[in-house]
């Protein structure tokens, strides 16, 4: 029996590692210790599908200095494990919006869906990791 050639995701999507040299990295910290962080219990009492979490929090740089805001919402899809989220990082020179699935624990990779100002037309991915102190390190890999 002949082996089948299975295309990789890179081949299917027409991506190449050549784009990596053009990527920019931006590291931010979302600070859920202050600002708005409001759960909205809509389904069965407690953590259930359809519950919302709405937030508008300070956005910090690696030195923990305020550089903007981190605002958005999440809809619980799988209690205790996953939510579908959309949020916007607002910086002095524009905004970056991300949307996708975020895990309750560990690092989540959320697509960058666009931006404004200096970030108009960007794409890429945001890796968000909880730090255990109600802050989240967000590493954005931005492609222009």
XYZ file of C-alpha atoms in Angstrom:
144
model
C 0.000 0.000 0.000
C 1.411 3.381 -0.983
C 1.899 6.007 1.724
C -0.302 9.070 1.415
C 1.324 12.469 1.485
C -0.464 14.507 4.142
C 0.026 18.258 3.792
C 1.063 20.182 6.872
C -0.887 23.143 8.243
C 1.861 25.401 6.893
C 1.363 24.022 3.388
C -2.434 24.228 3.619
C -2.416 27.807 4.862
C 0.330 28.966 2.514
C 2.510 30.103 5.405
C 6.250 29.926 5.595
C 8.861 30.477 8.232
C 10.210 33.313 6.060
C 7.584 35.571 7.651
C 9.119 35.048 11.093
C 11.865 37.621 10.435
C 9.193 40.302 9.962
C 7.383 39.484 13.207
C 7.371 41.977 16.059
C 7.011 40.957 19.682
C 5.155 43.043 22.247
C 5.000 41.918 25.888
C 2.240 43.313 28.080
C 0.723 42.446 31.445
C -3.030 42.544 31.962
C -3.655 43.539 35.584
C -6.897 41.972 36.864
C -6.089 43.141 40.408
C -7.670 46.515 39.656
C -10.177 47.956 37.235
C -13.406 46.175 36.319
C -13.516 42.386 36.499
C -17.197 41.467 36.672
C -18.657 37.968 36.382
C -22.254 37.792 35.115
C -24.003 34.544 36.094
C -26.570 33.924 33.336
C -27.114 30.160 33.238
C -27.513 27.718 36.084
C -26.154 29.086 39.342
C -22.370 28.849 39.448
C -19.974 28.243 36.580
C -22.116 27.227 33.593
C -22.213 27.632 29.803
C -23.265 31.133 28.753
C -21.942 32.943 31.820
C -20.096 36.157 31.014
C -17.000 37.820 32.371
C -16.610 41.516 31.522
C -13.365 43.385 32.171
C -11.608 46.726 31.742
C -8.234 46.587 33.415
C -4.901 48.383 33.369
C -2.411 47.229 30.749
C 1.192 47.264 31.969
C 4.617 46.939 30.365
C 7.246 44.495 31.645
C 8.377 47.077 34.244
C 4.747 47.047 35.520
C 4.145 50.654 34.389
C 0.698 51.560 33.057
C 0.678 51.761 29.249
C -3.047 51.497 28.481
C -6.054 49.291 29.058
C -7.098 45.698 28.472
C -10.886 45.576 27.890
C -13.295 42.896 26.740
C -15.500 39.968 27.606
C -15.546 36.181 27.739
C -18.459 33.781 27.337
C -18.083 30.524 29.237
C -18.285 27.562 26.861
C -16.973 24.641 28.927
C -17.263 25.229 32.691
C -13.961 25.212 34.532
C -11.991 24.833 31.300
C -12.675 27.214 28.394
C -14.267 30.497 27.395
C -14.655 32.220 24.045
C -13.223 35.723 24.460
C -12.713 39.008 22.665
C -10.683 41.891 24.024
C -8.861 45.014 22.955
C -5.492 46.265 24.124
C -5.586 50.061 23.995
C -2.156 51.700 23.725
C -1.063 55.299 23.133
C -0.495 54.657 19.413
C -3.547 52.474 18.631
C -5.434 49.334 19.534
C -4.981 45.601 18.993
C -8.029 43.324 19.116
C -7.863 39.580 19.777
C -10.610 36.953 19.731
C -10.683 33.221 20.365
C -10.662 30.398 22.892
C -8.993 30.972 26.250
C -8.227 28.163 28.687
C -8.798 28.514 32.420
C -5.219 27.352 33.129
C -1.938 27.335 31.238
C -1.038 29.372 28.188
C -3.715 30.155 25.612
C -2.996 31.226 22.040
C -5.551 33.742 20.788
C -5.573 35.132 17.225
C -4.958 38.843 16.654
C -7.866 39.936 14.464
C -6.866 43.525 13.725
C -5.980 46.917 15.043
C -6.150 50.668 14.671
C -3.603 53.472 14.506
C -0.057 52.099 14.367
C -1.536 48.589 14.437
C -3.921 48.938 11.494
C -3.908 45.745 9.429
C -1.916 43.636 11.888
C -2.441 39.938 12.410
C -0.702 37.316 14.498
C -1.214 35.647 17.835
C -1.356 36.614 21.499
C -0.067 34.054 24.015
C -1.636 34.763 27.395
C -0.405 33.089 30.585
C -1.794 33.564 34.100
C 0.914 34.578 36.588
C -0.889 33.373 39.723
C -1.336 36.885 41.150
C -4.372 37.940 39.049
C -2.088 39.287 36.332
C -1.590 37.759 32.896
C 1.525 38.003 30.758
C 0.496 38.588 27.151
C 3.118 38.021 24.467
C 1.918 39.319 21.107
C 3.616 38.123 17.938
C 2.565 40.739 15.410
C 2.782 40.466 11.643
C 2.237 43.492 9.438
